[in-house]
Amino acid sequence: MIKLLLLPGDGIGPEVMEESKRVLGWYSKNRQFAYESESDLIGGTAYEKTGRSDPDETIEKAKAADAVLFGAVGGPQWDNLPFEKKPERGLLRLRKDMGLFANLRPALCFDALKDASTLKPEIVAGLDILIVRELTGGVYFGEPKETTTLPDGQKRAVDTQVYTTSEIERIARVAFELARVRSKRVASAEKSNVMVTGVLWRQVVTKVHKEEFPDVELTHILADNAAMQLVRNPKQFDVMVTDNLFGDVLSDQAAQLTGSIGMLPSASLGAKIGGRQAALYEPIHGSAPDIAGKGLANPIAGLLSFAMCLRYSFGRIEDANLLEKAVEQVLAEGYRTGDIMQPGMNKVGTAGMTDAILNALDKLS
Ligand code: NAD
């Protein structure tokens, strides 16, 4: 029996998780998706109840689960907490303790939403790219990471960009393997013109490609050019692999191409050990305190995260495709939450959007 851990978190996290539960129930009833699930605390809500945003019990359960479905964490009421108590700490510790080194961020533009992008519809129509971001190394974790006071009284802050061969090899393999089941193209982005970590990144990716994935097309691109090309002609890319910092920026930029943050899912994966792979699935949006508790949140990013879970953790490709197709269909039928509302469309709330998706699932299956 599949074991899922549900971590709703804060703000709109619990609201969108409720909708994911309804869709999980549909898959259990109609597609023989046999699972057991448990919910637990994370983030600000966990801090209020336990004094910690990353309770050990939650972390241990996450490590034992076959997959974790995550909502969102954070909110203004916790903004002034010290860093180690902040809600985001819960997510960072999950990533670290579960060894989630690969962050997969698809940027998919549904045809019905091509006008919602800030780019011209012809630039984004049919867009389907996957950014593979290294998640546990690089400048966010490198040491030294400190602020010191110099003899003349001014401050000096240092972050350290650091990568090892094995860290680059494993993220490169994830990207090449994913490219094999897509259109067999990988673009690797770094700054090998000015950074030694970029030089090593390029060398290692080239070696892994030559020795293990010669059937996949590899191109190297400087990260600043990648940013430019993403808005000039994003459809030239299929899979893009990059480090933690550049991936953070480029994946947000790619997200914006598709029009709404409420539409985009993500997966964070660990190493495959004895047939098991740690995995956490979450919408890319945050806790949206401005609309929390109002039934307005778009549940689609959370639902598409569950589709990624079906695909990557359980190999249920047909089931994943079915859910993505149902989303595409309700958008084509004109259902819209406020964030993606367009003139003449049918405005629905969080639960209304899920109702429409469940209807579409019934019809499609
Ligand atoms: P946000 O993603 O929460 O919200 C940005 C804007 O998008 C807001 O106007 C919000 O209403 C809207 N939005 C987001 N998700 C939506 C959805 N599903 N449906 C409709 N509209 C949606 O980003 P923010 O405002 O910068 O951050 C709010 C809090 O979330 C902060 O505390 C931040 O630290 C946290 N955060 C958490 C995560 C995470 O849990 N992974 C990610 C980003 C931000």
Coordinates of C-alpha atoms and ligand atoms in Angstrom, one line a residue:
M1 CA 0.0 0.0 0.0
I2 CA 1.3 3.4 -1.0
K3 CA 2.1 5.7 2.0
L4 CA 1.5 9.4 1.4
L5 CA 2.3 12.2 3.9
L6 CA 0.2 15.3 3.5
L7 CA 1.7 18.5 4.8
P8 CA -0.9 21.3 4.2
G9 CA 1.1 24.1 6.0
D10 CA -0.1 27.7 6.2
G11 CA -2.3 30.2 4.4
I12 CA -3.9 28.7 1.3
G13 CA -1.9 25.5 1.8
P14 CA -4.7 23.7 3.7
E15 CA -7.3 24.9 1.3
V16 CA -5.6 23.6 -1.8
M17 CA -4.6 20.3 0.0
E18 CA -8.3 19.7 0.7
E19 CA -8.9 19.7 -3.1
S20 CA -6.0 17.4 -3.7
K21 CA -7.6 15.0 -1.2
R22 CA -10.8 15.0 -3.2
V23 CA -8.9 14.1 -6.3
L24 CA -6.9 11.4 -4.4
G25 CA -10.2 10.0 -3.4
W26 CA -11.4 9.9 -7.0
Y27 CA -8.2 8.0 -8.1
S28 CA -8.7 5.5 -5.3
K29 CA -12.3 4.9 -6.2
N30 CA -12.0 4.9 -10.0
R31 CA -8.4 4.0 -10.9
Q32 CA -7.4 1.5 -8.2
F33 CA -4.9 3.9 -6.6
A34 CA -4.5 2.2 -3.3
Y35 CA -3.0 4.5 -0.7
E36 CA -3.0 5.4 2.9
S37 CA -2.4 9.0 4.0
E38 CA -1.6 10.9 7.1
S39 CA -1.5 14.6 7.6
D40 CA 1.0 16.4 9.8
L41 CA 2.2 19.9 10.8
I42 CA 4.8 22.0 9.1
G43 CA 5.7 25.7 8.9
G44 CA 4.0 28.5 10.8
T45 CA 1.1 26.3 11.9
A46 CA 3.6 23.8 13.3
Y47 CA 5.4 26.6 15.1
E48 CA 2.2 27.7 16.8
K49 CA 1.4 24.2 18.1
T50 CA 4.9 22.9 18.8
G51 CA 7.3 25.8 19.0
R52 CA 9.1 24.6 15.9
S53 CA 8.3 25.0 12.2
D54 CA 10.2 21.7 11.4
P55 CA 9.0 19.2 14.1
D56 CA 11.2 16.1 14.2
E57 CA 8.1 13.9 14.1
T58 CA 7.1 15.4 10.7
I59 CA 10.5 15.1 9.3
E60 CA 10.7 11.4 10.3
K61 CA 7.3 10.7 8.8
A62 CA 8.3 12.4 5.6
K63 CA 11.5 10.3 5.3
A64 CA 9.4 7.1 5.8
A65 CA 6.6 8.0 3.3
D66 CA 6.6 6.9 -0.4
A67 CA 5.8 10.5 -1.3
V68 CA 5.1 13.8 0.4
L69 CA 2.4 16.2 -0.8
F70 CA 3.2 19.7 0.4
G71 CA 0.9 22.8 0.5
A72 CA 2.7 26.0 1.3
V73 CA 4.3 27.7 4.3
G74 CA 4.8 31.3 5.5
G75 CA 2.8 34.3 6.5
P76 CA 3.3 37.9 7.7
Q77 CA 2.7 36.9 11.4
W78 CA 5.9 34.9 11.4
D79 CA 8.1 37.4 9.4
N80 CA 9.9 38.6 12.5
L81 CA 10.9 35.2 13.9
P82 CA 14.6 34.4 14.0
F83 CA 15.7 32.5 10.9
E84 CA 15.8 29.1 12.5
K85 CA 12.2 29.4 13.6
K86 CA 10.7 30.8 10.4
P87 CA 8.1 28.7 8.6
E88 CA 10.4 28.3 5.5
R89 CA 12.8 26.5 7.8
G90 CA 10.4 23.5 7.8
L91 CA 10.6 23.2 4.0
L92 CA 14.4 23.7 3.9
R93 CA 14.9 21.0 6.5
L94 CA 12.6 18.6 4.6
R95 CA 14.7 19.2 1.4
K96 CA 17.9 18.6 3.3
D97 CA 17.0 15.7 5.5
M98 CA 15.2 13.9 2.6
G99 CA 18.2 14.5 0.3
L100 CA 16.0 16.2 -2.3
F101 CA 18.7 17.3 -4.7
A102 CA 16.7 17.6 -7.9
N103 CA 13.9 20.1 -8.3
L104 CA 11.8 19.6 -11.4
R105 CA 9.8 22.7 -12.5
P106 CA 7.7 22.3 -15.6
A107 CA 6.5 25.4 -17.3
L108 CA 3.6 24.4 -19.4
C109 CA 1.3 26.9 -21.2
F110 CA -2.2 25.6 -21.6
D111 CA -3.7 26.7 -24.9
A112 CA -6.7 28.2 -23.2
L113 CA -4.4 30.5 -21.2
K114 CA -2.0 31.6 -23.8
D115 CA -3.5 35.1 -23.7
A116 CA -2.8 35.3 -19.9
S117 CA 1.0 35.5 -20.4
T118 CA 2.7 38.8 -20.5
L119 CA 4.5 37.6 -23.7
K120 CA 2.8 37.4 -27.1
P121 CA 0.5 34.4 -27.4
E122 CA 2.5 33.0 -30.4
I123 CA 5.7 33.0 -28.3
V124 CA 4.1 30.9 -25.5
A125 CA 1.4 28.8 -27.1
G126 CA 2.3 25.1 -26.8
L127 CA 5.2 25.9 -24.4
D128 CA 6.3 22.8 -22.5
I129 CA 9.7 23.1 -20.8
L130 CA 11.2 21.5 -17.8
I131 CA 13.7 23.2 -15.6
V132 CA 15.9 20.8 -13.5
R133 CA 17.4 22.8 -10.7
E134 CA 20.1 21.5 -8.3
L135 CA 18.6 22.0 -4.9
T136 CA 20.9 21.1 -2.1
G137 CA 24.2 22.6 -3.1
G138 CA 25.7 25.8 -4.4
V139 CA 25.7 29.2 -3.0
Y140 CA 22.7 28.8 -0.7
F141 CA 24.6 26.2 1.4
G142 CA 28.3 26.8 0.7
E143 CA 30.6 27.8 3.6
P144 CA 31.8 30.3 4.6
K145 CA 28.5 32.1 4.8
E146 CA 28.9 35.0 7.1
T147 CA 28.8 38.7 7.8
T148 CA 31.9 40.2 9.5
T149 CA 32.8 43.7 10.6
L150 CA 36.0 45.0 9.0
P151 CA 38.6 47.1 10.9
D152 CA 37.2 50.3 9.3
G153 CA 33.7 49.5 10.7
Q154 CA 32.0 48.5 7.5
K155 CA 30.4 45.1 7.1
R156 CA 31.5 42.4 4.7
A157 CA 29.1 39.6 3.7
V158 CA 30.2 36.4 2.0
D159 CA 28.2 33.6 0.4
T160 CA 30.2 30.7 -1.2
Q161 CA 29.4 29.0 -4.5
V162 CA 30.6 25.5 -4.3
Y163 CA 30.0 22.3 -6.3
T164 CA 31.7 18.9 -6.4
T165 CA 31.9 16.5 -9.3
S166 CA 29.4 14.0 -7.8
E167 CA 26.8 16.8 -7.1
I168 CA 26.9 17.8 -10.7
E169 CA 26.9 14.3 -12.1
R170 CA 23.8 13.2 -10.2
I171 CA 21.7 16.3 -11.3
A172 CA 23.0 15.9 -14.9
R173 CA 21.8 12.3 -14.9
V174 CA 18.4 13.3 -13.7
A175 CA 18.1 15.8 -16.6
F176 CA 19.3 13.4 -19.3
E177 CA 17.0 10.7 -18.1
L178 CA 14.0 13.0 -18.2
A179 CA 15.0 14.2 -21.6
R180 CA 15.0 10.6 -22.8
V181 CA 11.2 10.4 -22.1
R182 CA 10.6 13.9 -23.6
S183 CA 12.2 15.3 -26.8
K184 CA 15.8 14.2 -26.0
R185 CA 17.3 17.7 -25.7
V186 CA 19.1 19.2 -22.7
A187 CA 20.4 22.7 -22.3
S188 CA 22.9 23.1 -19.4
A189 CA 23.1 26.7 -18.1
E190 CA 26.1 28.0 -16.0
K191 CA 28.5 30.9 -16.1
S192 CA 31.7 29.1 -17.2
N193 CA 33.0 32.4 -18.6
V194 CA 33.4 34.0 -15.2
M195 CA 33.0 31.3 -12.5
V196 CA 35.2 28.2 -11.8
T197 CA 32.1 26.3 -10.6
G198 CA 30.7 27.0 -14.0
V199 CA 33.8 25.6 -15.7
L200 CA 33.6 22.4 -13.6
W201 CA 29.8 22.2 -14.2
R202 CA 30.4 22.3 -18.0
Q203 CA 33.2 19.7 -17.9
V204 CA 31.2 17.3 -15.8
V205 CA 27.9 17.6 -17.7
T206 CA 29.9 17.1 -21.0
K207 CA 31.5 13.9 -19.6
V208 CA 28.3 12.4 -18.3
H209 CA 26.7 13.2 -21.6
K210 CA 29.5 11.6 -23.7
E211 CA 29.8 8.5 -21.5
E212 CA 26.1 7.7 -20.6
F213 CA 23.7 9.7 -22.8
P214 CA 25.1 10.1 -26.3
D215 CA 21.6 9.7 -27.7
V216 CA 20.4 13.0 -26.1
E217 CA 21.3 16.3 -27.7
L218 CA 23.3 18.6 -25.3
T219 CA 23.9 22.3 -25.6
H220 CA 25.6 24.6 -23.2
I221 CA 24.4 28.1 -22.6
L222 CA 25.5 30.9 -20.3
A223 CA 22.9 31.5 -17.6
D224 CA 22.4 35.2 -18.6
N225 CA 21.9 34.3 -22.2
A226 CA 19.4 31.6 -21.0
A227 CA 17.4 34.3 -19.2
M228 CA 17.3 36.3 -22.4
Q229 CA 16.4 33.3 -24.6
L230 CA 13.6 32.3 -22.3
V231 CA 11.7 35.5 -23.1
R232 CA 12.9 35.7 -26.7
N233 CA 12.1 32.2 -27.8
P234 CA 11.3 29.9 -24.9
K235 CA 10.1 27.0 -27.2
Q236 CA 13.7 26.4 -28.3
F237 CA 14.2 24.6 -24.9
D238 CA 13.0 21.3 -23.7
V239 CA 14.9 20.3 -20.5
M240 CA 17.2 22.9 -18.9
V241 CA 19.6 21.8 -16.2
T242 CA 21.2 24.4 -13.9
D243 CA 22.5 25.0 -10.4
N244 CA 20.6 26.1 -7.3
L245 CA 21.0 29.9 -7.7
F246 CA 20.5 30.2 -11.5
G247 CA 17.7 27.6 -11.3
D248 CA 15.9 29.6 -8.7
V249 CA 15.8 32.6 -10.9
L250 CA 15.3 30.9 -14.3
S251 CA 12.5 28.7 -13.1
D252 CA 10.6 31.7 -11.7
Q253 CA 11.1 33.4 -15.0
A254 CA 9.9 30.4 -16.9
A255 CA 6.9 30.2 -14.6
Q256 CA 5.9 33.7 -15.5
L257 CA 5.8 32.8 -19.2
T258 CA 2.7 30.7 -18.5
G259 CA 0.7 33.4 -17.0
S260 CA -0.2 32.3 -13.4
I261 CA 1.7 31.1 -10.4
G262 CA -1.5 29.3 -9.3
M263 CA -1.1 26.8 -12.2
L264 CA 2.4 25.4 -11.7
P265 CA 3.5 22.3 -9.9
S266 CA 6.9 21.0 -8.9
A267 CA 8.7 17.9 -7.8
S268 CA 11.7 17.5 -5.6
L269 CA 13.5 14.1 -5.9
G270 CA 16.3 12.4 -4.0
A271 CA 18.6 9.5 -5.1
K272 CA 17.1 6.2 -6.0
I273 CA 18.2 3.8 -3.2
G274 CA 17.1 0.1 -3.4
G275 CA 14.2 1.0 -5.7
R276 CA 13.0 3.8 -3.4
Q277 CA 13.3 7.5 -4.1
A278 CA 12.5 10.3 -1.7
A279 CA 10.0 12.7 -3.2
L280 CA 8.1 15.8 -2.3
Y281 CA 5.5 17.5 -4.6
E282 CA 4.4 21.0 -4.1
P283 CA 2.8 23.9 -6.0
I284 CA 5.4 26.6 -6.7
H285 CA 3.2 29.3 -5.2
G286 CA 3.5 30.4 -1.6
S287 CA 0.8 30.6 1.1
A288 CA -0.9 33.7 -0.5
P289 CA -1.9 35.3 2.8
D290 CA -3.9 38.0 0.8
I291 CA -6.5 35.4 -0.3
A292 CA -6.2 32.7 2.4
G293 CA -9.4 31.5 3.9
K294 CA -11.6 33.0 1.2
G295 CA -12.1 30.0 -1.0
L296 CA -10.4 31.9 -3.9
A297 CA -7.2 30.0 -4.4
N298 CA -6.5 28.2 -7.6
P299 CA -6.1 24.5 -6.7
I300 CA -4.6 23.5 -10.1
A301 CA -0.9 23.9 -9.1
G302 CA -1.6 21.5 -6.2
L303 CA -3.5 19.1 -8.4
L304 CA -0.8 19.1 -11.1
S305 CA 1.7 18.4 -8.3
F306 CA -0.3 15.2 -7.6
A307 CA -0.1 14.4 -11.3
M308 CA 3.7 14.7 -11.1
C309 CA 3.6 12.4 -8.1
L310 CA 1.6 9.8 -10.0
R311 CA 4.1 10.0 -12.9
Y312 CA 7.5 10.2 -11.0
S313 CA 6.9 8.3 -7.8
F314 CA 4.5 5.6 -9.0
G315 CA 5.1 5.4 -12.7
R316 CA 1.3 5.8 -13.3
I317 CA 1.8 7.7 -16.6
E318 CA -1.7 7.2 -17.9
D319 CA -3.2 8.4 -14.6
A320 CA -1.0 11.5 -14.7
N321 CA -1.9 12.3 -18.3
L322 CA -5.6 11.9 -17.4
L323 CA -5.4 14.5 -14.7
E324 CA -3.5 16.9 -16.9
K325 CA -6.1 16.3 -19.7
A326 CA -8.9 17.0 -17.2
V327 CA -7.3 20.4 -16.3
E328 CA -6.8 21.3 -19.9
Q329 CA -10.4 20.5 -20.6
V330 CA -11.9 22.6 -17.8
L331 CA -9.8 25.5 -18.9
A332 CA -11.0 25.0 -22.5
E333 CA -14.6 25.0 -21.2
G334 CA -14.0 28.4 -19.6
Y335 CA -13.7 27.7 -15.9
R336 CA -11.4 30.2 -14.2
T337 CA -10.4 31.1 -10.7
G338 CA -9.8 34.8 -10.0
D339 CA -6.0 34.7 -10.7
I340 CA -6.6 33.5 -14.3
M341 CA -9.9 35.1 -15.0
Q342 CA -10.5 36.5 -18.5
P343 CA -13.5 38.4 -19.9
G344 CA -16.4 36.1 -20.7
M345 CA -15.2 33.2 -18.7
N346 CA -16.9 31.3 -15.9
K347 CA -15.5 32.5 -12.6
V348 CA -15.3 29.8 -9.9
G349 CA -13.7 29.4 -6.5
T350 CA -11.3 26.8 -5.1
A351 CA -13.9 24.0 -4.6
G352 CA -15.8 25.0 -7.8
M353 CA -12.6 24.5 -9.9
T354 CA -12.1 21.0 -8.4
D355 CA -15.8 20.1 -9.0
A356 CA -15.2 20.9 -12.7
I357 CA -12.0 18.8 -12.8
L358 CA -13.7 15.9 -11.1
N359 CA -16.5 16.1 -13.6
A360 CA -14.0 16.1 -16.4
L361 CA -12.2 13.1 -14.9
D362 CA -15.5 11.2 -14.8
K363 CA -16.2 12.1 -18.5
L364 CA -12.6 11.3 -19.7
S365 CA -12.1 8.0 -17.9
Ligands
NAD1 P1 2.7 33.8 -3.1 O1 3.0 32.8 -4.1 O2 2.1 33.3 -1.8 O3 1.7 34.9 -3.6 C1 2.0 35.8 -4.7 C2 0.7 36.3 -5.4 O4 0.1 35.2 -6.1 C3 -0.4 36.7 -4.4 O5 -1.1 37.8 -4.9 C4 -1.3 35.5 -4.3 O6 -2.6 35.8 -3.9 C5 -1.2 34.9 -5.7 N1 -1.3 33.5 -5.6 C6 -0.4 32.6 -5.2 N2 -0.9 31.3 -5.2 C7 -2.2 31.4 -5.7 C8 -3.2 30.5 -6.0 N3 -3.0 29.2 -5.9 N4 -4.3 30.9 -6.5 C9 -4.5 32.3 -6.7 N5 -3.6 33.2 -6.5 C10 -2.4 32.8 -6.0 O7 4.0 34.6 -2.8 P2 4.4 35.8 -1.7 O8 3.2 36.6 -1.6 O9 5.7 36.3 -2.1 O10 4.6 35.0 -0.4 C11 3.6 34.8 0.6 C12 4.2 33.8 1.7 O11 4.5 32.6 1.1 C13 5.5 34.3 2.3 O12 5.5 34.1 3.7 C14 6.6 33.5 1.6 O13 7.7 33.3 2.3 C15 5.8 32.2 1.4 N6 6.3 31.4 0.3 C16 6.3 30.0 0.5 C17 6.6 29.1 -0.5 C18 6.5 27.7 -0.2 O14 5.9 27.3 0.7 N7 7.1 26.8 -1.0 C19 7.0 29.6 -1.7 C20 7.0 31.0 -2.0 C21 6.6 31.9 -0.9

